[in-house]
PDB file of C-alpha atoms in Angstrom:
ATOM      1  CA  UNK L  10      22.200   9.096 -10.443  1.00 66.00           C
ATOM      2  CA  UNK L  11      20.911   5.990 -12.212  1.00 83.00           C
ATOM      3  CA  UNK L  12      16.944   4.988 -13.331  1.00 89.00           C
ATOM      4  CA  UNK L  13      15.388   2.004 -11.189  1.00 87.00           C
ATOM      5  CA  UNK L  14      14.104  -0.633 -13.649  1.00 89.00           C
ATOM      6  CA  UNK L  15      11.804  -2.792 -11.397  1.00 86.00           C
ATOM      7  CA  UNK L  16      11.854  -5.353 -13.500  1.00 85.00           C
ATOM      8  CA  UNK L  17      15.536  -6.147 -13.024  1.00 85.00           C
ATOM      9  CA  UNK L  18      15.024  -5.827  -9.268  1.00 83.00           C
ATOM     10  CA  UNK L  19      14.151  -9.016  -7.354  1.00 89.00           C
ATOM     11  CA  UNK L  20      13.180  -7.887  -3.299  1.00 92.00           C
ATOM     12  CA  UNK L  21      12.943 -10.068  -1.122  1.00 93.00           C
ATOM     13  CA  UNK L  22       8.834 -10.374  -0.752  1.00 95.00           C
ATOM     14  CA  UNK L  23       8.260  -9.800   3.016  1.00 97.00           C
ATOM     15  CA  UNK L  24       5.175 -10.501   5.221  1.00 98.00           C
ATOM     16  CA  UNK L  25       4.211  -7.316   6.697  1.00 97.00           C
ATOM     17  CA  UNK L  26       2.513  -7.344  10.858  1.00 97.00           C
ATOM     18  CA  UNK L  27      -0.780  -6.045  10.240  1.00 97.00           C
ATOM     19  CA  UNK L  28      -1.750  -8.017  13.844  1.00 97.00           C
ATOM     20  CA  UNK L  29      -2.539  -4.143  15.559  1.00 97.00           C
ATOM     21  CA  UNK L  30      -4.518  -2.828  12.208  1.00 98.00           C
ATOM     22  CA  UNK L  31      -6.566  -5.611  11.704  1.00 98.00           C
ATOM     23  CA  UNK L  32     -10.428  -5.686  12.804  1.00 98.00           C
ATOM     24  CA  UNK L  33     -11.470  -8.463  11.252  1.00 98.00           C
ATOM     25  CA  UNK L  34     -10.126 -11.547   9.090  1.00 98.00           C
ATOM     26  CA  UNK L  35      -6.964 -12.043   8.797  1.00 98.00           C
ATOM     27  CA  UNK L  36      -5.731 -10.486   6.115  1.00 98.00           C
ATOM     28  CA  UNK L  37      -1.843 -10.926   4.916  1.00 98.00           C
ATOM     29  CA  UNK L  38      -0.223  -8.441   3.813  1.00 98.00           C
ATOM     30  CA  UNK L  39       3.366  -8.834   1.646  1.00 98.00           C
ATOM     31  CA  UNK L  40       5.467  -5.737   0.309  1.00 98.00           C
ATOM     32  CA  UNK L  41       8.458  -6.098  -1.675  1.00 97.00           C
ATOM     33  CA  UNK L  42      11.152  -3.147  -2.105  1.00 96.00           C
ATOM     34  CA  UNK L  43      11.753  -1.975  -5.748  1.00 95.00           C
ATOM     35  CA  UNK L  44      13.627   1.262  -4.478  1.00 94.00           C
ATOM     36  CA  UNK L  45      14.266   3.474  -1.562  1.00 94.00           C
ATOM     37  CA  UNK L  46      15.649   6.550  -1.270  1.00 93.00           C
ATOM     38  CA  UNK L  47      16.260   9.760   0.142  1.00 94.00           C
ATOM     39  CA  UNK L  48      18.229   8.095   3.043  1.00 95.00           C
ATOM     40  CA  UNK L  49      14.439   6.338   2.646  1.00 94.00           C
ATOM     41  CA  UNK L  50      12.504   8.923   2.884  1.00 96.00           C
ATOM     42  CA  UNK L  51      11.531   8.079  -1.022  1.00 97.00           C
ATOM     43  CA  UNK L  52       9.803   3.974  -1.307  1.00 97.00           C
ATOM     44  CA  UNK L  53       8.140   2.650  -4.245  1.00 97.00           C
ATOM     45  CA  UNK L  54       7.472  -1.254  -5.017  1.00 96.00           C
ATOM     46  CA  UNK L  55       5.023  -3.868  -4.934  1.00 97.00           C
ATOM     47  CA  UNK L  56       2.188  -4.497  -2.017  1.00 98.00           C
ATOM     48  CA  UNK L  57      -0.283  -7.180  -1.991  1.00 98.00           C
ATOM     49  CA  UNK L  58      -3.376  -8.302   1.007  1.00 98.00           C
ATOM     50  CA  UNK L  59      -5.172 -11.049   0.732  1.00 98.00           C
ATOM     51  CA  UNK L  60      -8.748 -11.282   2.232  1.00 98.00           C
ATOM     52  CA  UNK L  61      -9.600  -9.074   5.325  1.00 98.00           C
ATOM     53  CA  UNK L  62     -10.713  -5.504   7.375  1.00 98.00           C
ATOM     54  CA  UNK L  63      -8.287  -3.673   8.468  1.00 98.00           C
ATOM     55  CA  UNK L  64      -6.891   0.477   8.984  1.00 98.00           C
ATOM     56  CA  UNK L  65      -3.590   2.107   7.717  1.00 98.00           C
ATOM     57  CA  UNK L  66      -3.345   5.353   8.582  1.00 98.00           C
ATOM     58  CA  UNK L  67      -0.998   7.910   6.803  1.00 98.00           C
ATOM     59  CA  UNK L  68       1.036  10.058   9.591  1.00 97.00           C
ATOM     60  CA  UNK L  69       4.038  11.492   8.605  1.00 98.00           C
ATOM     61  CA  UNK L  70       3.193  10.041   5.006  1.00 98.00           C
ATOM     62  CA  UNK L  71       2.148  10.980   0.974  1.00 98.00           C
ATOM     63  CA  UNK L  72       1.560   7.464  -0.250  1.00 98.00           C
ATOM     64  CA  UNK L  73       0.856   6.968  -4.519  1.00 98.00           C
ATOM     65  CA  UNK L  74      -0.540   4.074  -4.982  1.00 98.00           C
ATOM     66  CA  UNK L  75      -1.745   2.748  -8.513  1.00 98.00           C
ATOM     67  CA  UNK L  76      -4.167  -0.559  -8.644  1.00 98.00           C
ATOM     68  CA  UNK L  77      -2.403  -3.821 -10.733  1.00 98.00           C
ATOM     69  CA  UNK L  78      -5.261  -6.479  -9.589  1.00 98.00           C
ATOM     70  CA  UNK L  79      -8.261  -6.995  -7.177  1.00 98.00           C
ATOM     71  CA  UNK L  80     -10.031  -4.752  -5.658  1.00 98.00           C
ATOM     72  CA  UNK L  81     -10.441  -2.811  -2.851  1.00 98.00           C
ATOM     73  CA  UNK L  82     -13.719  -0.817  -0.183  1.00 98.00           C
ATOM     74  CA  UNK L  83     -11.289   2.549   1.112  1.00 98.00           C
ATOM     75  CA  UNK L  84     -12.796   4.273   4.065  1.00 98.00           C
ATOM     76  CA  UNK L  85     -11.868   7.615   6.002  1.00 97.00           C
ATOM     77  CA  UNK L  86     -12.737   8.254   9.163  1.00 96.00           C
ATOM     78  CA  UNK L  87     -15.214  11.027   8.175  1.00 95.00           C
ATOM     79  CA  UNK L  88     -16.415   9.032   6.186  1.00 95.00           C
ATOM     80  CA  UNK L  89     -15.845   9.026   2.510  1.00 96.00           C
ATOM     81  CA  UNK L  90     -15.922   5.735   0.839  1.00 98.00           C
ATOM     82  CA  UNK L  91     -14.171   5.014  -2.821  1.00 98.00           C
ATOM     83  CA  UNK L  92     -13.294   1.991  -4.625  1.00 98.00           C
ATOM     84  CA  UNK L  93     -10.240   0.634  -6.312  1.00 98.00           C
ATOM     85  CA  UNK L  94      -9.930  -1.220  -9.540  1.00 98.00           C
ATOM     86  CA  UNK L  95      -7.490  -2.973 -10.913  1.00 98.00           C
ATOM     87  CA  UNK L  96      -6.183   0.030 -13.130  1.00 98.00           C
ATOM     88  CA  UNK L  97      -7.329   2.942 -10.567  1.00 98.00           C
ATOM     89  CA  UNK L  98      -4.682   5.346  -9.409  1.00 98.00           C
ATOM     90  CA  UNK L  99      -4.855   7.773  -6.851  1.00 98.00           C
ATOM     91  CA  UNK L 100      -2.905   9.771  -4.102  1.00 98.00           C
ATOM     92  CA  UNK L 101      -3.607   9.229  -0.331  1.00 98.00           C
ATOM     93  CA  UNK L 102      -2.722  12.398   1.681  1.00 97.00           C
ATOM     94  CA  UNK L 103      -1.417  13.095   4.722  1.00 98.00           C
ATOM     95  CA  UNK L 104      -3.468  12.756   7.923  1.00 97.00           C
ATOM     96  CA  UNK L 105      -5.874  10.567   6.364  1.00 97.00           C
ATOM     97  CA  UNK L 106      -6.942   7.578   8.894  1.00 98.00           C
ATOM     98  CA  UNK L 107      -8.310   4.306   6.832  1.00 98.00           C
ATOM     99  CA  UNK L 108     -10.284   1.219   6.657  1.00 98.00           C
ATOM    100  CA  UNK L 109      -9.553  -0.945   4.295  1.00 98.00           C
ATOM    101  CA  UNK L 110     -12.700  -4.045   3.031  1.00 98.00           C
ATOM    102  CA  UNK L 111     -10.939  -6.180   0.680  1.00 98.00           C
ATOM    103  CA  UNK L 112     -12.667  -8.371  -0.639  1.00 96.00           C
ATOM    104  CA  UNK L 113      -9.926 -11.040  -2.164  1.00 96.00           C
ATOM    105  CA  UNK L 114      -7.138 -10.017  -2.796  1.00 98.00           C
ATOM    106  CA  UNK L 115      -5.688  -6.953  -4.147  1.00 98.00           C
ATOM    107  CA  UNK L 116      -2.103  -5.837  -5.816  1.00 98.00           C
ATOM    108  CA  UNK L 117      -0.941  -2.476  -5.804  1.00 98.00           C
ATOM    109  CA  UNK L 118       1.501  -0.721  -7.115  1.00 98.00           C
ATOM    110  CA  UNK L 119       2.621   1.981  -4.499  1.00 98.00           C
ATOM    111  CA  UNK L 120       5.316   5.583  -4.001  1.00 98.00           C
ATOM    112  CA  UNK L 121       5.231   7.134  -0.514  1.00 98.00           C
ATOM    113  CA  UNK L 122       6.775  10.262   0.231  1.00 98.00           C
ATOM    114  CA  UNK L 123       7.743  11.456   3.651  1.00 97.00           C
ATOM    115  CA  UNK L 124       6.760  14.348   4.613  1.00 96.00           C
TER     116      UNK L 124
END
């Protein structure tokens, strides 16, 4: 058992290949994985994206997000639309299919649990 302090971590910033998810623009996304546990079924770290529109689906996972900087409009496949910005915390439930519109930049802390 351990306490994992993010400030003590120095993970590599990895660019995600989101080519298949891009709807509009040329967003670039990066992840710094700070924690992976329970046979890789729990993950936490920092994610960021530049301007653009992209799809993100939550099949088999639940994700808690806390927006650190910037913002986005997230629209679900059933038409629910939510604007998130720095300071907001929320959960993306398993099975959601979403489209994110990032106007300039967004950075979040995430915690993902496989279900």
